[in-house]
XYZ file of C-alpha atoms in Angstrom:
757
model
C 50.236 149.055 108.772
C 50.962 147.696 105.276
C 54.524 146.969 106.277
C 53.322 145.088 109.354
C 50.890 143.010 107.284
C 53.635 142.250 104.764
C 55.989 141.081 107.497
C 53.243 138.863 108.949
C 52.605 137.382 105.526
C 56.286 136.607 105.007
C 56.503 135.095 108.481
C 53.433 132.947 107.776
C 54.933 131.664 104.517
C 58.284 130.948 106.194
C 56.567 129.072 109.017
C 54.402 127.153 106.583
C 57.423 126.121 104.550
C 59.255 124.942 107.642
C 56.173 122.990 108.789
C 55.735 121.519 105.295
C 59.275 120.178 105.453
C 58.806 118.833 108.968
C 55.556 117.136 108.008
C 57.391 114.635 105.787
C 56.856 111.273 107.433
C 60.108 110.181 109.105
C 58.735 106.646 109.359
C 59.035 106.301 105.609
C 62.348 105.210 104.190
C 64.527 107.680 102.346
C 63.461 106.562 98.868
C 59.778 107.030 99.727
C 60.477 110.495 101.079
C 62.392 111.374 97.913
C 59.466 110.122 95.805
C 57.087 112.340 97.765
C 59.301 115.387 97.379
C 59.896 114.883 93.654
C 56.135 114.940 92.994
C 55.968 118.416 94.527
C 58.920 119.895 92.647
C 58.675 121.985 89.516
C 61.197 121.400 86.738
C 62.922 124.647 87.727
C 63.229 123.505 91.332
C 64.643 120.158 90.244
C 67.266 121.848 88.112
C 67.988 124.140 91.043
C 69.080 121.147 93.101
C 71.691 120.472 90.404
C 73.160 123.969 90.745
C 76.039 124.777 93.112
C 77.233 128.331 93.724
C 80.374 129.584 95.393
C 79.939 131.780 98.476
C 79.085 135.246 97.284
C 78.554 137.662 100.135
C 78.679 138.117 103.874
C 75.380 136.340 104.482
C 74.906 137.831 107.921
C 75.312 141.329 106.474
C 73.255 143.280 103.931
C 72.132 141.264 100.923
C 73.652 142.294 97.576
C 71.589 144.578 95.338
C 73.289 144.146 91.977
C 75.761 142.068 90.001
C 76.472 138.344 90.046
C 76.035 138.038 93.804
C 72.549 139.547 93.607
C 71.558 137.021 90.933
C 72.801 134.145 93.077
C 70.880 135.517 96.028
C 67.718 135.711 93.932
C 68.201 132.125 92.761
C 68.735 130.971 96.330
C 65.416 132.451 97.411
C 63.633 130.830 94.458
C 64.944 127.395 95.410
C 67.246 127.289 92.406
C 70.375 126.427 94.404
C 71.069 122.954 95.753
C 74.490 123.532 97.254
C 76.928 126.234 98.289
C 80.676 125.984 98.654
C 83.171 128.014 100.709
C 80.460 129.384 102.977
C 81.934 128.587 106.381
C 81.432 129.283 110.053
C 78.235 128.515 111.933
C 76.792 132.035 111.661
C 77.291 132.212 107.903
C 76.075 128.670 107.232
C 73.015 129.121 109.435
C 72.141 132.350 107.621
C 72.351 130.862 104.134
C 70.610 127.660 105.228
C 67.829 129.720 106.740
C 67.108 131.280 103.355
C 66.941 127.880 101.661
C 64.796 126.272 104.344
C 62.509 129.105 105.401
C 62.205 131.409 102.381
C 61.759 128.966 99.508
C 58.573 127.167 98.472
C 59.673 123.655 99.459
C 62.330 124.433 102.060
C 64.902 121.983 100.722
C 68.142 122.374 102.720
C 71.494 123.106 101.128
C 74.493 120.818 101.260
C 77.519 122.931 102.184
C 80.804 121.954 100.526
C 84.389 122.937 101.263
C 87.922 121.851 100.331
C 88.881 120.030 103.531
C 91.983 118.505 101.990
C 94.356 118.044 104.940
C 92.437 119.635 107.762
C 90.174 122.592 108.339
C 91.848 125.047 110.716
C 94.078 122.658 112.659
C 96.036 121.242 109.738
C 97.475 117.778 109.287
C 100.332 117.072 106.896
C 99.555 117.295 103.195
C 98.009 114.028 101.918
C 101.203 112.876 100.150
C 103.020 113.229 103.458
C 100.322 111.286 105.290
C 100.681 108.544 102.675
C 104.371 108.337 103.652
C 103.292 107.089 107.083
C 101.820 103.894 105.596
C 99.748 104.006 108.796
C 96.160 103.423 107.684
C 94.632 103.904 111.134
C 96.454 107.217 111.605
C 95.311 108.455 108.184
C 91.721 107.517 108.994
C 91.970 109.386 112.298
C 93.430 112.412 110.523
C 90.414 112.556 108.220
C 88.133 112.116 111.236
C 89.826 115.052 112.977
C 89.466 117.230 109.885
C 85.817 116.244 109.538
C 85.047 117.122 113.139
C 86.402 120.658 112.769
C 84.750 121.268 109.405
C 81.419 119.910 110.606
C 81.607 122.049 113.735
C 81.969 125.052 111.416
C 78.750 124.262 109.582
C 80.216 122.280 106.672
C 78.785 118.882 105.784
C 80.651 117.900 102.617
C 84.330 117.860 101.669
C 85.839 117.739 98.187
C 88.198 114.988 99.236
C 89.852 112.582 99.243
C 91.903 113.088 96.121
C 92.617 109.512 95.023
C 94.458 110.362 91.795
C 97.451 108.109 91.156
C 100.340 110.023 89.618
C 103.855 109.133 88.544
C 104.889 112.652 87.606
C 106.330 114.942 90.290
C 106.111 117.903 87.922
C 102.352 117.860 88.542
C 101.768 120.014 91.614
C 98.708 118.118 92.740
C 100.722 115.055 93.691
C 100.699 116.727 97.114
C 96.949 115.964 97.370
C 97.139 112.267 96.586
C 98.684 109.076 97.906
C 101.491 108.748 95.377
C 102.232 106.359 92.547
C 100.868 103.012 93.699
C 97.246 101.862 93.261
C 97.364 99.304 96.085
C 98.603 101.765 98.699
C 96.354 104.440 97.175
C 93.319 102.182 97.523
C 93.970 101.466 101.200
C 94.380 105.168 101.878
C 91.232 106.011 99.896
C 89.238 103.659 102.114
C 90.772 105.142 105.268
C 89.999 108.714 104.280
C 86.435 107.981 103.193
C 85.708 106.179 106.462
C 87.474 108.887 108.457
C 85.420 111.659 106.894
C 82.077 109.852 106.854
C 82.298 107.685 109.970
C 79.730 104.950 110.532
C 76.723 107.285 110.512
C 76.575 110.141 108.040
C 73.908 111.911 110.095
C 76.352 112.291 112.987
C 76.998 116.067 113.089
C 80.733 115.510 113.472
C 81.010 113.641 110.175
C 80.856 114.956 106.614
C 80.195 113.430 103.206
C 83.341 112.577 101.277
C 84.048 113.101 97.578
C 86.438 110.878 95.603
C 88.211 112.920 92.949
C 89.116 113.468 90.156
C 87.237 110.954 88.044
C 89.316 110.011 86.171
C 93.021 109.952 85.188
C 93.746 113.588 86.123
C 97.081 112.492 87.627
C 98.321 111.480 84.167
C 98.226 114.983 82.672
C 100.823 115.159 79.902
C 104.162 116.743 80.880
C 102.851 117.121 84.433
C 101.085 120.313 83.347
C 97.883 120.912 85.258
C 94.575 120.667 83.339
C 96.452 119.154 80.390
C 95.483 116.314 78.056
C 95.510 112.720 79.298
C 96.235 109.916 76.849
C 96.632 106.487 78.453
C 95.805 102.907 77.487
C 93.047 100.799 78.976
C 95.529 98.632 80.883
C 96.713 101.699 82.791
C 93.166 102.984 83.257
C 91.807 99.739 84.694
C 94.830 98.595 86.694
C 96.350 101.864 87.944
C 93.873 104.739 87.737
C 90.541 103.179 88.683
C 91.335 100.874 91.663
C 91.417 103.665 94.308
C 88.120 105.045 92.951
C 86.556 101.586 93.138
C 87.907 101.177 96.670
C 86.303 104.498 97.646
C 82.991 103.306 96.229
C 83.229 100.033 98.118
C 83.919 102.053 101.276
C 80.640 103.926 100.770
C 81.804 107.299 99.463
C 78.733 109.413 98.768
C 79.987 111.723 96.017
C 82.495 111.816 93.173
C 83.996 114.795 91.388
C 84.853 114.493 87.721
C 88.100 115.881 86.338
C 89.270 118.667 84.054
C 91.090 116.469 81.554
C 90.025 114.695 78.412
C 90.329 110.917 78.125
C 90.206 109.343 74.661
C 89.327 112.801 73.365
C 86.274 113.184 75.629
C 86.284 115.597 78.609
C 85.623 113.681 81.821
C 82.631 115.930 82.571
C 80.964 114.760 79.369
C 82.264 111.205 79.514
C 79.401 108.712 79.819
C 81.816 105.770 79.667
C 83.347 106.875 82.970
C 80.290 108.232 84.739
C 77.427 106.084 83.512
C 78.974 102.858 82.247
C 81.592 102.331 84.958
C 80.668 104.397 88.018
C 76.877 104.246 88.039
C 76.660 101.068 85.984
C 79.277 98.431 86.800
C 80.002 99.790 90.266
C 76.402 100.586 91.227
C 77.233 103.974 92.753
C 74.042 105.619 94.063
C 75.396 108.933 95.333
C 75.931 111.905 93.034
C 78.645 113.285 90.781
C 79.670 116.919 90.952
C 81.684 118.657 88.273
C 84.966 120.311 89.050
C 84.946 124.124 89.014
C 83.218 125.310 85.808
C 84.233 122.123 83.991
C 80.949 121.997 82.043
C 81.735 125.393 80.534
C 85.327 124.304 79.915
C 84.090 121.664 77.478
C 83.615 124.554 75.047
C 87.322 125.419 75.275
C 88.127 121.728 74.853
C 86.350 121.869 71.506
C 83.783 119.293 72.635
C 80.766 121.629 72.721
C 79.956 124.727 70.698
C 78.077 126.607 73.415
C 76.703 126.380 76.939
C 73.515 124.623 75.880
C 75.365 121.827 74.109
C 77.837 121.534 76.975
C 74.962 121.205 79.463
C 73.236 118.602 77.319
C 76.369 116.489 77.008
C 77.213 116.796 80.704
C 73.807 115.753 82.025
C 73.518 112.881 79.553
C 76.987 111.698 80.571
C 76.048 111.588 84.245
C 77.296 114.838 85.788
C 74.636 115.490 88.437
C 75.616 118.834 89.941
C 77.180 121.850 88.237
C 79.887 123.614 90.235
C 80.024 127.269 89.249
C 79.503 126.921 85.484
C 76.119 128.672 85.841
C 74.920 126.559 82.922
C 72.515 123.957 84.285
C 70.427 126.630 85.972
C 70.098 128.580 82.719
C 70.035 125.792 80.121
C 68.523 122.562 81.434
C 64.869 123.616 81.700
C 64.872 124.754 78.086
C 66.675 121.599 76.972
C 63.994 119.451 78.620
C 61.183 121.548 77.151
C 62.748 121.233 73.692
C 62.937 117.462 74.062
C 66.737 117.380 73.893
C 67.091 116.081 77.458
C 64.776 113.503 79.009
C 63.342 114.737 82.313
C 64.050 111.264 83.686
C 67.759 112.199 83.634
C 66.961 115.266 85.724
C 64.924 113.181 88.145
C 67.752 110.683 88.499
C 70.304 113.408 89.276
C 67.987 115.125 91.762
C 67.144 111.828 93.440
C 70.859 111.187 93.974
C 71.418 114.659 95.438
C 68.384 114.472 97.720
C 69.438 110.998 98.875
C 72.734 112.331 100.237
C 70.956 115.261 101.900
C 68.573 112.853 103.612
C 71.475 110.646 104.698
C 73.171 113.683 106.235
C 69.998 114.277 108.274
C 69.511 117.727 106.780
C 65.778 117.262 106.167
C 65.215 116.239 109.782
C 67.317 119.119 111.118
C 68.795 121.521 108.547
C 70.718 123.280 111.336
C 72.301 120.146 112.809
C 75.744 121.440 111.774
C 75.123 124.909 113.214
C 76.031 124.697 116.895
C 78.164 127.661 118.003
C 79.092 126.010 121.298
C 80.380 122.938 119.460
C 82.248 125.182 117.056
C 84.093 126.940 119.892
C 84.933 123.683 121.648
C 86.183 121.878 118.532
C 88.218 124.389 116.517
C 91.916 124.347 117.482
C 91.155 121.992 120.382
C 93.967 120.376 122.327
C 92.855 116.951 121.109
C 93.041 118.081 117.486
C 96.529 119.507 117.967
C 97.639 116.220 119.503
C 96.124 114.302 116.591
C 97.854 116.349 113.879
C 101.160 116.208 115.781
C 100.922 112.423 115.893
C 100.189 112.334 112.152
C 103.056 114.714 111.388
C 105.643 112.598 113.205
C 104.457 109.461 111.449
C 104.745 111.179 108.044
C 108.467 111.991 108.296
C 110.851 109.866 106.225
C 114.534 109.441 107.071
C 116.150 109.221 103.638
C 119.789 109.061 104.697
C 121.752 109.052 107.975
C 125.419 108.368 107.351
C 127.592 108.683 110.424
C 124.465 108.717 112.620
C 124.269 112.493 112.881
C 120.742 111.835 114.049
C 119.361 111.697 116.575
C 120.881 114.906 117.884
C 122.342 114.895 121.366
C 120.174 116.635 123.927
C 123.098 118.216 125.763
C 126.434 119.704 124.922
C 126.023 120.290 121.175
C 126.267 123.590 119.373
C 123.708 123.556 116.582
C 123.364 126.019 113.722
C 119.854 126.164 112.245
C 119.847 127.693 108.757
C 117.217 128.475 106.129
C 114.314 130.887 105.872
C 111.856 127.988 105.989
C 113.163 127.087 109.461
C 111.555 130.225 110.854
C 108.434 130.176 108.655
C 105.078 129.755 110.398
C 102.962 129.866 107.241
C 104.635 127.786 104.531
C 104.489 124.523 106.566
C 100.696 124.760 106.469
C 100.849 123.623 102.845
C 98.743 124.525 99.842
C 95.093 123.686 100.640
C 94.536 125.706 103.819
C 91.648 127.990 102.906
C 90.182 128.086 106.410
C 93.458 128.212 108.293
C 95.136 131.409 109.429
C 98.614 132.549 108.394
C 101.367 132.272 111.005
C 99.642 129.461 112.900
C 102.159 126.677 112.231
C 104.826 125.857 114.801
C 108.103 126.654 113.029
C 111.100 124.321 113.139
C 112.944 127.029 115.087
C 110.208 127.093 117.722
C 110.173 123.308 117.914
C 113.924 123.058 118.405
C 113.910 125.860 120.985
C 111.911 123.551 123.265
C 115.103 121.522 123.776
C 117.176 123.603 126.186
C 120.289 121.456 126.620
C 122.105 122.643 123.470
C 123.236 125.966 122.108
C 121.011 126.784 119.148
C 121.910 129.597 116.744
C 119.513 130.511 113.942
C 120.528 132.281 110.727
C 118.257 132.749 107.732
C 120.943 132.542 105.055
C 118.665 133.880 102.321
C 115.010 134.623 101.703
C 113.244 131.998 99.634
C 110.572 134.241 98.111
C 110.081 137.907 97.341
C 106.799 139.747 97.854
C 103.394 138.292 98.672
C 102.736 134.575 98.827
C 99.079 133.673 98.246
C 96.991 130.792 96.974
C 96.075 132.688 93.809
C 99.404 134.195 92.749
C 102.600 132.892 91.180
C 105.531 132.956 93.596
C 108.591 135.087 92.943
C 111.860 133.571 94.188
C 114.940 135.313 95.500
C 117.824 134.654 93.103
C 120.070 137.626 93.854
C 120.118 138.589 97.542
C 122.945 136.662 99.241
C 123.439 139.184 102.022
C 122.751 136.595 104.726
C 125.237 134.019 103.442
C 128.227 135.145 105.482
C 126.391 135.183 108.800
C 125.057 131.696 108.087
C 128.517 130.421 107.159
C 129.999 131.870 110.334
C 127.342 130.151 112.472
C 127.870 126.871 110.621
C 131.643 127.008 111.020
C 131.298 127.368 114.784
C 128.701 124.597 115.135
C 129.047 120.890 115.841
C 126.049 120.105 113.628
C 124.194 122.190 111.054
C 120.462 121.709 110.511
C 119.343 123.228 107.216
C 115.634 123.520 106.421
C 115.275 123.864 102.661
C 112.718 123.012 100.006
C 109.557 124.381 98.468
C 107.236 127.028 99.783
C 103.839 125.670 100.791
C 102.248 127.441 97.834
C 104.742 125.965 95.372
C 102.808 122.719 95.093
C 99.107 122.128 94.655
C 96.626 123.055 91.938
C 98.097 125.123 89.120
C 101.641 124.641 90.425
C 103.377 122.546 87.798
C 107.172 122.676 87.574
C 109.744 121.758 84.922
C 112.518 121.726 87.497
C 112.500 119.617 90.632
C 115.533 121.107 92.356
C 115.729 123.484 95.323
C 114.321 126.834 94.135
C 115.972 130.212 94.531
C 119.408 130.376 96.173
C 118.957 127.309 98.347
C 121.240 124.923 96.460
C 123.993 127.521 96.403
C 123.518 128.169 100.118
C 123.666 124.442 100.843
C 126.951 124.049 98.992
C 128.480 127.118 100.664
C 127.595 125.834 104.131
C 128.955 122.393 103.239
C 132.358 123.959 102.497
C 132.697 125.193 106.091
C 130.928 122.320 107.890
C 129.906 119.062 106.167
C 128.068 117.775 109.268
C 124.715 118.766 107.820
C 121.247 117.471 108.570
C 119.126 118.520 105.581
C 115.444 118.826 106.492
C 113.282 119.011 103.379
C 109.972 120.886 103.228
C 108.208 120.053 99.966
C 104.964 118.919 98.419
C 106.408 116.629 95.760
C 109.457 114.431 95.132
C 112.541 116.543 94.471
C 115.632 115.779 92.384
C 118.594 116.305 94.709
C 121.584 114.375 93.317
C 124.224 116.669 94.847
C 122.668 116.469 98.293
C 122.218 112.703 98.039
C 125.904 112.304 97.252
C 127.356 114.813 99.714
C 125.007 115.507 102.613
C 125.262 112.797 105.280
C 121.736 113.070 106.675
C 118.517 113.919 104.827
C 115.084 114.085 106.436
C 111.955 114.309 104.288
C 109.620 116.466 106.348
C 107.156 117.610 103.636
C 104.623 120.304 104.609
C 103.467 118.897 107.911
C 100.767 121.346 108.951
C 100.060 123.122 112.210
C 102.436 121.111 114.413
C 105.344 121.012 111.931
C 108.078 122.345 114.213
C 107.224 120.110 117.138
C 107.100 117.027 114.915
C 110.435 117.793 113.247
C 112.167 118.589 116.531
C 110.924 115.418 118.230
C 112.271 113.346 115.338
C 115.604 115.200 115.165
C 116.196 114.737 118.892
C 115.119 111.097 118.896
C 111.987 111.413 120.987
C 110.243 109.866 118.005
C 111.938 107.257 115.833
C 110.970 107.894 112.185
C 109.228 105.061 110.350
C 107.889 106.722 107.186
C 108.422 105.295 103.701
C 108.242 107.101 100.370
C 104.915 106.824 98.525
C 106.546 108.191 95.342
C 109.910 107.590 93.700
C 112.413 110.468 93.876
C 114.145 110.987 90.500
C 117.828 111.697 89.934
C 116.807 114.510 87.627
C 113.659 115.774 85.977
C 114.564 114.008 82.736
C 113.645 110.658 84.332
C 110.091 111.791 85.040
C 107.640 110.082 84.986
C 109.449 107.485 87.074
C 107.802 104.748 89.106
C 108.721 101.386 90.570
C 105.888 99.319 89.045
C 107.057 99.778 85.489
C 106.815 97.196 82.740
C 109.898 95.443 81.479
C 111.071 96.412 78.022
C 112.219 93.836 75.527
C 115.807 94.911 76.318
C 115.904 95.481 80.071
C 119.628 94.736 80.615
C 122.998 95.250 78.946
C 123.500 91.596 78.065
C 125.533 92.258 74.904
C 127.772 95.007 76.323
C 126.657 97.614 73.800
C 124.378 100.660 73.795
C 121.307 98.892 72.473
C 119.379 98.409 75.696
C 116.837 100.456 77.646
C 118.836 103.034 79.590
C 120.107 106.622 79.706
C 123.611 107.424 78.556
C 124.120 110.144 81.192
C 122.498 108.822 84.382
C 121.332 105.553 85.885
C 117.739 104.648 85.117
C 116.978 103.841 88.754
C 115.432 106.438 91.086
C 117.477 108.484 93.536
C 115.279 107.215 96.382
C 112.966 104.310 95.596
C 109.281 103.873 96.327
C 108.936 102.402 99.810
C 112.359 103.640 100.980
C 112.752 104.967 104.487
C 115.260 104.443 107.297
C 115.035 104.302 111.080
C 117.367 105.089 113.974
C 117.435 101.357 114.536
C 118.155 98.547 112.052
C 116.046 95.625 110.899
C 117.107 92.220 109.666
C 114.871 90.086 107.469
C 114.909 86.313 107.564
C 114.237 84.033 104.611
C 110.918 84.536 102.845
C 108.830 81.379 103.245
C 105.780 79.969 101.468
C 103.554 77.311 103.001
C 104.020 75.393 99.729
C 105.254 75.915 96.185
C 102.187 75.060 94.100
C 98.639 76.353 94.524
C 95.305 75.789 92.855
C 93.408 78.793 91.554
C 91.392 80.290 94.407
C 93.629 78.785 97.066
C 95.219 81.321 99.463
C 98.978 81.749 99.252
C 100.643 82.164 102.652
C 103.873 84.197 102.713
C 105.839 84.729 105.921
C 109.091 86.302 107.023
C 110.842 86.905 110.332
C 111.866 90.505 111.048
C 114.277 91.371 113.859
C 115.118 94.749 115.359
C 118.915 94.508 115.473
C 119.644 98.079 116.517
C 119.714 100.140 119.698
C 116.263 101.746 119.542
C 112.682 100.566 119.597
C 111.181 101.195 116.190
C 108.552 100.439 113.569
C 109.163 98.837 110.200
C 106.846 98.833 107.182
C 107.244 95.305 105.835
C 106.329 95.333 102.145
C 105.258 92.503 99.859
C 105.420 92.704 96.061
C 104.608 90.186 93.342
C 105.368 89.688 89.666
C 103.293 87.642 87.277
C 106.068 86.280 85.055
C 104.036 85.566 81.919
C 100.441 86.653 81.325
C 98.029 87.555 78.541
C 99.049 91.164 79.150
C 102.536 92.260 80.185
C 102.561 92.794 83.934
C 104.763 95.189 85.944
C 108.163 94.055 87.205
C 106.828 94.516 90.755
C 103.435 95.283 92.236
C 102.783 96.097 95.886
C 100.189 93.654 97.196
C 100.616 93.831 100.948
C 102.257 95.796 103.756
C 102.254 95.803 107.523
C 103.503 98.423 109.967
C 105.256 96.352 112.621
C 106.406 97.755 116.001
C 109.546 96.048 117.285
C 111.409 96.638 120.520
C 115.187 96.447 120.255
C 116.223 92.806 120.002
C 112.670 91.649 119.297
C 111.741 89.287 116.443
C 108.292 88.937 114.916
C 106.930 86.752 112.145
C 104.927 88.718 109.603
C 102.456 86.738 107.497
C 100.688 87.831 104.332
C 97.876 86.057 102.489
C 97.585 86.423 98.726
C 94.206 85.672 97.158
C 92.697 86.058 93.705
C 92.131 89.712 94.609
C 95.890 90.287 94.737
C 97.003 87.875 92.015
C 94.775 89.012 89.174
C 94.551 91.999 86.834
C 92.163 93.699 84.420
C 92.386 93.119 80.706
C 91.762 95.888 78.194
C 88.012 95.292 78.286
C 87.856 95.785 82.039
C 87.445 92.079 82.814
C 89.249 90.773 85.892
C 91.489 87.765 85.213
C 93.469 85.395 87.428
C 95.743 83.378 85.182
C 97.842 80.312 85.978
C 101.611 80.507 85.843
C 104.720 81.396 87.804
C 104.657 84.256 90.303
C 107.628 85.835 92.018
C 107.175 87.152 95.561
C 109.371 89.903 96.993
C 109.406 90.887 100.678
C 111.561 93.593 102.171
C 112.055 97.141 103.371
C 111.402 98.892 100.028
C 110.628 98.236 96.378
C 114.391 98.178 95.717
C 115.588 96.263 98.795
C 113.951 92.888 99.204
C 114.415 89.161 98.799
C 112.413 86.883 96.599
C 110.915 83.451 96.172
C 108.366 82.059 93.735
C 105.367 79.766 93.421
C 103.257 78.173 90.739
C 99.538 78.833 90.288
C 97.804 75.912 88.557
């Protein structure tokens, strides 16, 4: 009888809580509803909204009785948790949401976060590969596809897009970003934010986006992850911040701060970044989440002596939600009671968090993302596979095609396919694939087997790795077992064309995967050279998450295809490009170095005082052992057809400040295939109050051209493109001479100039 009465009491409380939540007047605007809720919240419940925990047990199973998971469970029931991450799947999300909504005093729903970086289960190419498409609409659609799958699985918030600009391929997280250029990076940031969030955040097939990492994480010294960042204000304002500002202008609802220090201050405790710029100058009204345990890491940085001081500095600096430091939930109440933290700061953070939850519609229906029928219909759907295949094809870059080995003939050729990556169904999925299953990618072998007109012989050549390959473990590479070399050489010798799939394993790039060498790991370079000795007709297909240094291949291998880690449909995308059913149009979003000693290398560098060898001596800016130019330049990418550019034209030669500058050029497809060309426009401000880069991308257009067709491409330059930020963060447009460059890459273009009065 007592047990029955207890159950009835619990049920009554749960029902009352649910009714209390539902009773909030939907006719009021969001700010009024937040005001009402804040008046009901205790200080502990407010701080609870600022606390995010990682998934900690099988929610639909028995609840934990002891340890860290039990503590988290207890906090969840008290209303001391505002968000969970890595809880996924409708059943699990519904179960944990049910606790928050029906077993806590106020029934405030959780926001469920997850790393949806390049897809959920059906994976698109890694973000750096998508950036190589220069196709903004396709990138937006890719994010939309990823959002639909994640949302159908109960998730309503992604920790993406990564909008870090980086010039250093040693840093493994270049695979998550859009490359080295802030203009291209800004356009892609906008596309991804709008793709994830859509036009209505309460739509259950959209999710809140998170621009990260704020700020300058991509400039970690020596390309070593989590390392110190030390850059000048000119770089901060003109290179690092523009994609973050673009994300804000696109309506991104959350930001994640970064692990690094900037000017000696950890980003998590950096009020200049979070309060002065983001919430101040930019007027951002969403919330900022820390990166994993980054509040606690301020102690290791030497910026705080203990968890209490770290929490105080973080909340004062503008970090609204604590991801897995377990510090806010234990320290903030006491800090407020001691008068060290103003409760108004807590209220501001909670208001921001609640605002996003209201915008997601979670207060009106906390289970809006928990539809099992929708989950079954959406995950791995045919439409999603078609979408990621389209994105994968558009991401491929043809780096070299001497002798026109590509496209392959569809009949009568004997093809040798070599390399362990060619038959790998897991590595092509890339690094951030937490929800995806191993062995779900289409391998290159499987893709090429769809073309029946040729004789295809596959030989591994050599294993790339030894032992397990996981997200958490360092990879071990094969450097001794050459037992498959002879069979591969025999197949190559008997073939008309050799296709070699070489590069990095999918887990060789990403977080924590910094490298000091950018060559082909393991025995791959040796295998490549051995095959070349018996048959030089090689098509080298690269799988990688960063620019590689491949000087031998660039000099000797006739055809090189940059195929990155392309996700679920990798093999089909590669095969369709190799056989000419899709004409590649991708362009590099990062410069490829000749060797690692050139890194960091980037096209939009500043001129030195001695840029050329005018006096025929050694005293100029260069290397004595290699050219200072990249192996493959930013913006480079070939096609199976050819394009001819006409003369770059301006509508006049002198402009008043504020007057639009019209730049036009005729582009003709002079080859034998229909194709697409990314027409690129760069400028240089010749003399300014701050030294400006030798070239800056300020416009691009992806132009489809049928063979023989000519189109006129027109760009308009305004103050937005012609100006720059000074070291105080003020935007300036200064009079003077500007050069304009238009062409097929940052290194292959023609120029003209105009005067701005």
